[in-house]
Coordinates of C-alpha atoms in Angstrom, one line a residue:
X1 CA 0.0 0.0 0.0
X2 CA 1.1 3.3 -0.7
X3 CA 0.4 6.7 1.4
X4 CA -0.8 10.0 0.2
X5 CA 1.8 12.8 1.7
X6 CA -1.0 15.4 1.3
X7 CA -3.6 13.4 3.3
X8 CA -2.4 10.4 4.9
X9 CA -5.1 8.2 2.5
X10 CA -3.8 4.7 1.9
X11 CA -4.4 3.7 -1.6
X12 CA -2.9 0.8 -3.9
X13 CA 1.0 0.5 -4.5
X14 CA -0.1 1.4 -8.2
X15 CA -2.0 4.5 -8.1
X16 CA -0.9 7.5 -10.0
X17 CA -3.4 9.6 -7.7
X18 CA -4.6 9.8 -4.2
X19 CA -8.5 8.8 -4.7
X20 CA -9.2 11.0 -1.4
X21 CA -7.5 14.6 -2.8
X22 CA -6.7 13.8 -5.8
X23 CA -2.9 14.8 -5.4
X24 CA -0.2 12.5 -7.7
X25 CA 1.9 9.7 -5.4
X26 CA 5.1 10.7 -7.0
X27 CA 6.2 12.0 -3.6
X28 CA 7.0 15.8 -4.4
X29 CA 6.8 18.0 -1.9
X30 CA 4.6 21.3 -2.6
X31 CA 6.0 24.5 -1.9
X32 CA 4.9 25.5 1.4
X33 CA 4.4 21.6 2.8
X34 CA 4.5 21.4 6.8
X35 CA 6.8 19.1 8.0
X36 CA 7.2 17.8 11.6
X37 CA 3.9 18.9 12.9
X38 CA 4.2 22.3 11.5
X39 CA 8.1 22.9 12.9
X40 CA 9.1 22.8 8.7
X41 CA 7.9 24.7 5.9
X42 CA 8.8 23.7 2.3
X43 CA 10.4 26.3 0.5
X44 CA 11.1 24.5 -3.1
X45 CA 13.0 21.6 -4.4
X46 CA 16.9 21.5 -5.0
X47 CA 17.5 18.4 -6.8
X48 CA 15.7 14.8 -7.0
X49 CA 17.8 11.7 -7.4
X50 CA 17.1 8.1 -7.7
X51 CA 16.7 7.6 -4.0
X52 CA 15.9 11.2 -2.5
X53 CA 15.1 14.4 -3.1
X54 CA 16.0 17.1 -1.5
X55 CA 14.3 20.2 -0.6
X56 CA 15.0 24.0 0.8
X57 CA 12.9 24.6 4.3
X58 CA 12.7 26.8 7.1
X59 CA 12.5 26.0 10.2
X60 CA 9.9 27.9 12.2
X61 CA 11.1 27.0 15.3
X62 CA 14.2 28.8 15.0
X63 CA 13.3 32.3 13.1
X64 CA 12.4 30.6 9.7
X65 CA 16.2 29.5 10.1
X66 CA 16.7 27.6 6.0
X67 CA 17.6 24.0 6.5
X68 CA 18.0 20.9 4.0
X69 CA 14.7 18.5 3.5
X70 CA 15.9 15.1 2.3
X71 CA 13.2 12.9 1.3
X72 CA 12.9 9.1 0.9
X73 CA 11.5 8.1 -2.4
X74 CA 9.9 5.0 -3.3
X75 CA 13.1 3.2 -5.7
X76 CA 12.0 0.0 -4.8
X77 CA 9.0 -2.1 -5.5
X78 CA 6.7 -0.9 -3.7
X79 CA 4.7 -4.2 -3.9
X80 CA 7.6 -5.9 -2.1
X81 CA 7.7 -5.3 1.9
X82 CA 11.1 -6.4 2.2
X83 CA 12.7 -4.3 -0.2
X84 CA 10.9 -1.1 1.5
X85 CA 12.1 -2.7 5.1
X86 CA 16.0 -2.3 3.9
X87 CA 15.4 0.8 2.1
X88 CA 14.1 2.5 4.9
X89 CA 17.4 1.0 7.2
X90 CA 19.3 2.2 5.0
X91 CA 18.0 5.6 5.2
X92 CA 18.1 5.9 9.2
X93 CA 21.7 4.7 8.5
X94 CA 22.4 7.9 6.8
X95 CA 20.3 9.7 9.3
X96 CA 22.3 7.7 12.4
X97 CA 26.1 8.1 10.7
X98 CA 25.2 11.9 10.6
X99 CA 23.9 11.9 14.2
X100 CA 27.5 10.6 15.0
X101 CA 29.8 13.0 13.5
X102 CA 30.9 16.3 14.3
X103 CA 33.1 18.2 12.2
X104 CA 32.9 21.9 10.4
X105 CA 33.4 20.2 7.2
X106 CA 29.7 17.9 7.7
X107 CA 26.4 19.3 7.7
X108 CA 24.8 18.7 11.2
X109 CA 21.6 17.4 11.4
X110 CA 18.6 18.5 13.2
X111 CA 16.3 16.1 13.3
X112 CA 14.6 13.0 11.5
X113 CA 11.2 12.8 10.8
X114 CA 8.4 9.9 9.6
X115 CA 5.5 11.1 8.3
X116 CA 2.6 9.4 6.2
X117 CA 4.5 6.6 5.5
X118 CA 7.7 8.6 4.5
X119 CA 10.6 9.6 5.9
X120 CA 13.0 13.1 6.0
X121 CA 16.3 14.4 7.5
X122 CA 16.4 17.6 8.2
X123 CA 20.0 19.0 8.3
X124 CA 22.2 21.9 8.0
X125 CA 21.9 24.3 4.7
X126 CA 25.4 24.8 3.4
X127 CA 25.1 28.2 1.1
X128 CA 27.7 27.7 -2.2
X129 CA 28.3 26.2 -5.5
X130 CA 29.1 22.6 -5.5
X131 CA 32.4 21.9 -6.8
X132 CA 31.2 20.4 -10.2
X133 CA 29.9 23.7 -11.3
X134 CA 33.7 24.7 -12.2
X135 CA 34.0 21.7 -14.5
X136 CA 31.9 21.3 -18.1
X137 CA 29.0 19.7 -16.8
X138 CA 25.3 19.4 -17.8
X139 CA 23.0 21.6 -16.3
X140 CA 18.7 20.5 -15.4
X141 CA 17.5 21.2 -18.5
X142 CA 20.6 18.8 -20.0
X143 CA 22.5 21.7 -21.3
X144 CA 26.1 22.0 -21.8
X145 CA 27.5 24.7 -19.1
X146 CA 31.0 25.8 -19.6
X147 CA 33.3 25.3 -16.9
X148 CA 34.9 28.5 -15.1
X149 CA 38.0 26.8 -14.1
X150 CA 39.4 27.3 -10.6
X151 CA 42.9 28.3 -10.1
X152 CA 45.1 25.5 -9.4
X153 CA 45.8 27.1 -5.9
X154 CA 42.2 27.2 -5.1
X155 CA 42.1 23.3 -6.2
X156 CA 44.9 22.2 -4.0
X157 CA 43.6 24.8 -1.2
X158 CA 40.4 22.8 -1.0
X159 CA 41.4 19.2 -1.7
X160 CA 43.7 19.9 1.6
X161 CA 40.2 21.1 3.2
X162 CA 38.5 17.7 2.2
X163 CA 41.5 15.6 3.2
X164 CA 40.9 16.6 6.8
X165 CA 37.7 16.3 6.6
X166 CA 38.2 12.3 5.3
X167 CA 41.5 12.4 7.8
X168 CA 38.4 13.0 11.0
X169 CA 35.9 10.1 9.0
X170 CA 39.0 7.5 8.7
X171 CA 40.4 7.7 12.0
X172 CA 36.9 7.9 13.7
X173 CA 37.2 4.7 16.6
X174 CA 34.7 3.1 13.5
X175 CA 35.9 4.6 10.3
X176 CA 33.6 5.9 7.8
X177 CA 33.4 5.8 4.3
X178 CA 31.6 8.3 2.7
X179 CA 32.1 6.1 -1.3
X180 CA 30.3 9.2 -3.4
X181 CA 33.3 11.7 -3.4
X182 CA 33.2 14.1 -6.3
X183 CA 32.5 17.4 -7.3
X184 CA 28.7 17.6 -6.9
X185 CA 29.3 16.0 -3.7
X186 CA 31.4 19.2 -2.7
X187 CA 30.3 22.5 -1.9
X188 CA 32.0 25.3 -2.1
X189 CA 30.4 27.3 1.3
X190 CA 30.0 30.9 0.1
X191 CA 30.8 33.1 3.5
X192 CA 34.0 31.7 4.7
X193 CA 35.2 30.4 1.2
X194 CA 35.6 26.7 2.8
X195 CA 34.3 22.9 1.7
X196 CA 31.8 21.1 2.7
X197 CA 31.3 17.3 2.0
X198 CA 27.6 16.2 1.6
X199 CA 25.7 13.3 0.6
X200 CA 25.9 10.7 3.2
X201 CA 23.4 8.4 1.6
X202 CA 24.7 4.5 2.0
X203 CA 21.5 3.7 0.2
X204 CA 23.3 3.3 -3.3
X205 CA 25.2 0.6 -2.5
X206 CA 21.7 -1.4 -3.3
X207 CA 21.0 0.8 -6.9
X208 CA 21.4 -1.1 -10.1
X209 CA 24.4 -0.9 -11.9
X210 CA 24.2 2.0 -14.8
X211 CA 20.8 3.4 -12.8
X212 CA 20.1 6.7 -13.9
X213 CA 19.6 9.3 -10.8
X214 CA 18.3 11.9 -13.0
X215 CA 21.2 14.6 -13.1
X216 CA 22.7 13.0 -16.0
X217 CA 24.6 11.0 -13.7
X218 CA 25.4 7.5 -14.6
X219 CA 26.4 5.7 -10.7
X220 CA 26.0 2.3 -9.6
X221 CA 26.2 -0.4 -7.0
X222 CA 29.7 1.4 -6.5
X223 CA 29.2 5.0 -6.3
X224 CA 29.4 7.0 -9.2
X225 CA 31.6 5.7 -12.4
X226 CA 34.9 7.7 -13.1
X227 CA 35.4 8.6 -9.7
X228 CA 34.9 5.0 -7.6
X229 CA 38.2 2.8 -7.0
X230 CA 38.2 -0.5 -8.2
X231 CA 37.6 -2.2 -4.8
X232 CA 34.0 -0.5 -4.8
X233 CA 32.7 -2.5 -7.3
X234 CA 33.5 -5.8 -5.8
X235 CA 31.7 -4.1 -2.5
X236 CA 34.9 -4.0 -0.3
X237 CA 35.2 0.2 0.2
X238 CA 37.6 1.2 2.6
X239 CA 38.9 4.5 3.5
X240 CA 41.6 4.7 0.8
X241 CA 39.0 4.3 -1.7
X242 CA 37.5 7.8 -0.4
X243 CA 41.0 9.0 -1.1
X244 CA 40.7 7.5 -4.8
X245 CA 37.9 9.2 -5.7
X246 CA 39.1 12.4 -4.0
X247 CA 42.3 12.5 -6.4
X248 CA 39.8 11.4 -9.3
X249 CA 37.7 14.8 -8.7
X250 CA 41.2 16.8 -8.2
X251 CA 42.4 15.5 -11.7
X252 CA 38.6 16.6 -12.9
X253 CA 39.0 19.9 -11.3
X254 CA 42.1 20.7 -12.7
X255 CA 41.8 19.4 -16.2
X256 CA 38.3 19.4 -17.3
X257 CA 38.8 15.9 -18.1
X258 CA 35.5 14.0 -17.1
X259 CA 36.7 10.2 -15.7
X260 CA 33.0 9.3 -16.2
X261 CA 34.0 9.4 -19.7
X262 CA 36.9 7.0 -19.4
X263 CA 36.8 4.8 -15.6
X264 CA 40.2 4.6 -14.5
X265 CA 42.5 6.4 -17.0
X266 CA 43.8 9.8 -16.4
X267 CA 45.1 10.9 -19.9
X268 CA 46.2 14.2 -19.0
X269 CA 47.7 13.3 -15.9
X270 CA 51.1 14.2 -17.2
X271 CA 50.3 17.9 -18.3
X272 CA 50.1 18.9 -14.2
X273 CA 52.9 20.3 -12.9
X274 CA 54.8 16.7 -12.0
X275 CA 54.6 17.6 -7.8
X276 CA 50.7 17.6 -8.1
X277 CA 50.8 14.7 -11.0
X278 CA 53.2 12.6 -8.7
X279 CA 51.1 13.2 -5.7
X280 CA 47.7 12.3 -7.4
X281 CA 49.2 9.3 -8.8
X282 CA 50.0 7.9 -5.6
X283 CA 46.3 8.7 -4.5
X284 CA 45.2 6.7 -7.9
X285 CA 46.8 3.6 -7.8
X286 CA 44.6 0.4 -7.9
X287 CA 45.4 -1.3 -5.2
X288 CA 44.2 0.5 -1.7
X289 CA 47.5 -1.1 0.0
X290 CA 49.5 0.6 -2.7
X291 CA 48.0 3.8 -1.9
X292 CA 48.5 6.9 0.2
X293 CA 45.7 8.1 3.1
X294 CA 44.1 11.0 3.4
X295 CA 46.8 12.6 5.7
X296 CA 49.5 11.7 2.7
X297 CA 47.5 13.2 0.4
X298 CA 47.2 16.7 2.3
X299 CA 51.0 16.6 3.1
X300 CA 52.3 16.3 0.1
X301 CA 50.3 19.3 -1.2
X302 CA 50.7 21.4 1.7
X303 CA 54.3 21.0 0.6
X304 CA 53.3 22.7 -2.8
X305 CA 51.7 25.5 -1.1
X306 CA 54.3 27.9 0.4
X307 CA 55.7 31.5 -1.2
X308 CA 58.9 29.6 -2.6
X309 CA 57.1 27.1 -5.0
X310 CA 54.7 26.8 -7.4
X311 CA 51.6 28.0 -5.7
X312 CA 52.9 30.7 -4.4
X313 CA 49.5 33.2 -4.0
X314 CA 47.7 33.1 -0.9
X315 CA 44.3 33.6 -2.0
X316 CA 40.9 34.6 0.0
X317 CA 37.4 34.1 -1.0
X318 CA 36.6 36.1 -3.5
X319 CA 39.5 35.1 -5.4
X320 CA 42.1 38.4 -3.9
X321 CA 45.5 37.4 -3.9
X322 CA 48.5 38.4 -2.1
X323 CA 51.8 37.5 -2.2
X324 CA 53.6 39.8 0.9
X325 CA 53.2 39.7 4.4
X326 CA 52.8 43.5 4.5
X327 CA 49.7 42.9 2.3
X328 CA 47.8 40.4 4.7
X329 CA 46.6 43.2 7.7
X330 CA 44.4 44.9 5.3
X331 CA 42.8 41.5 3.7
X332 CA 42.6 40.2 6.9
X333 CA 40.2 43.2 8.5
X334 CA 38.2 42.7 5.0
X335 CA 37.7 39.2 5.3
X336 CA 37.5 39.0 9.4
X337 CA 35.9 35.4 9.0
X338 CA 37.5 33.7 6.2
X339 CA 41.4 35.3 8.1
X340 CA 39.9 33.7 11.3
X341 CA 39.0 30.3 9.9
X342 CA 42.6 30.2 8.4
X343 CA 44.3 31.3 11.7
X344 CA 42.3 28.2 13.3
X345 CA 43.7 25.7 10.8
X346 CA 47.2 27.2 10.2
X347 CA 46.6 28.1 6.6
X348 CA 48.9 31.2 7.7
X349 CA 51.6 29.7 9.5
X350 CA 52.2 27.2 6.3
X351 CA 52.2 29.8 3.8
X352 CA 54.1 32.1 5.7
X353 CA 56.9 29.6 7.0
X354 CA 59.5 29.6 4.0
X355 CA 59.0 33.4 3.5

């Protein structure tokens, strides 16, 4: 039996329409939907996947605060009981591994809700551009958008942001791994100029190989194809295969070279400057033993980020550069938040040590 979200009528798994209201059982959420006895308000839909969908809200409880709705949708038969018994495990999975973590890099989560036979997480709303908006990409209406490539000192900047965030998942007492790194997976937070990793759904790790999630995105049993390591698809992840598919977006980033296009060859590998090739090698090797971790990874490009080498600009949100110490007092006062984050993490102290 299916539910009706609008009115709680119970109708037949294969009805297009709710024979009480008349609303379609295709599971969208209306602007303007209450959620959680009234405590969420819909606002409109983001994006819609093959497993969620996932809404803007406010939460009325906290001064119309915007949040992130992720719905449940019905991707398995919904004839079958079992099959909507594991998806819905799997989904308080993702709602219980983001209950457990606790880092500036992960959206926190407020609260998780069942409703009319559905269920939500509601969770943090991260402001920003996903990372894949700065590679060719399609956009909703299947439309070529051309990148606007990110300097490479922007790239390395925030691959070192998303190795510790990877570095606190790994060496977690129970290591998580999150198997869906790449660029749409990334956002790019728009106040303090840092990353964000989202999308903690272990739910695809059930989705038919070459399913179609409705983005244009080809992913499978293993994540998404270009960017999963080859011990994914024989269902053995472990946290060097985050780091895979980490390097695998960096080369995307950098390049404009889609790996969906071409699964585990990195033709123009060799046209990086050979400190960030040599690095991301390492990262892409096949065998997990034969790679490097997380912390590796973010070493070896801090290395490439002082005043001496390559990337020698220090650069703040917004894209301003300097390249003095006389010019960071000014930059500083204008960008209080983004100076203070990079105080915190010693993004100053490493740029400002071989100077």
């Amino acid at each position: 039996m299916l539910v009706c979200p609008s009115c709680g009528q119970q109708t037949r798994a294969q009805s297009r329409f709710c024979p009480n209201c008349g609303r379609p059982l295709d599971g969208r959420l209306a602007p303007g939907t209450l959620l959680g006895k009234g405590d969420y308000r819909i606002v409109r839909s983001i994006s819609k996947g093959g497993m969620g969908a996932v809404y803007l809200a406010e939460d009325r409880r906290a001064f119309d605060r915007l949040c992130i709705v992720k719905q449940m949708l019905d991707y398995y038969d919904p004839t079958d009981p079992e099959e909507r018994r594991r998806a819905e495990e799997r989904f308080q999975e993702e709602g219980r591994t983001l209950a457990a973590l606790s880092h500036p890099g992960i959206p926190r989560i407020y609260a998780f809700l069942s409703e009319n036979g559905r269920y939500y997480i509601v969770m943090e709303y991260v402001q920003g551009e996903n990372l894949e908006s700065f590679v060719t990409h399609l956009d909703e209406t299947g439309r070529v958008v051309t990148n606007k490539r990110l300097p490479r000192e922007e790239v390395v900047r925030y691959t070192i942001q998303a190795c510790r965030i990877l570095e606190y998942l790994h060496n977690r007492p129970r290591p998580v791994v999150h198997q869906d790194i790449k660029p749409a997976n990334l956002i790019l937070e728009s106040q303090l100029g840092e990353v964000r990793l989202v999308d903690f759904g272990t739910a695809r790790a059930e989705i038919p190989p070459g399913a179609n999630l409705g983005d244009g995105t080809k992913s499978s049993i293993y994540g998404t194809d270009g960017y999963a390591p080859p011990e994914q698809y024989r269902g053995q992840p472990v946290p060097r295969s985050d780091v895979f598919a980490l390097a695998a977006t960096v080369y995307h980033l950098l390049t404009d070279d889609d790996p969906r296009e071409h699964p585990f060859k990195w033709p123009k590998l060799n046209t990086l400057p050979r400190e960030i090739a040599v690095a991301l090698e390492r990262a892409l090797r096949e065998s997990p033993d034969q790679r490097i971790s997380a912390r590796e990874l973010r070493q070896a490009l801090e290395a490439l980020s002082t005043p001496n080498r390559t990337l020698e600009a220090f650069t703040f949100p917004g894209g301003t550069q300097i390249r003095t110490v006389g010019s960071l007092p000014a930059l500083a006062d204008e960008h209080w938040d983004a100076a203070r984050s990079f105080l915190y993490k010693g993004d100053f102290q490493r740029w400002l040590r071989d100077i």
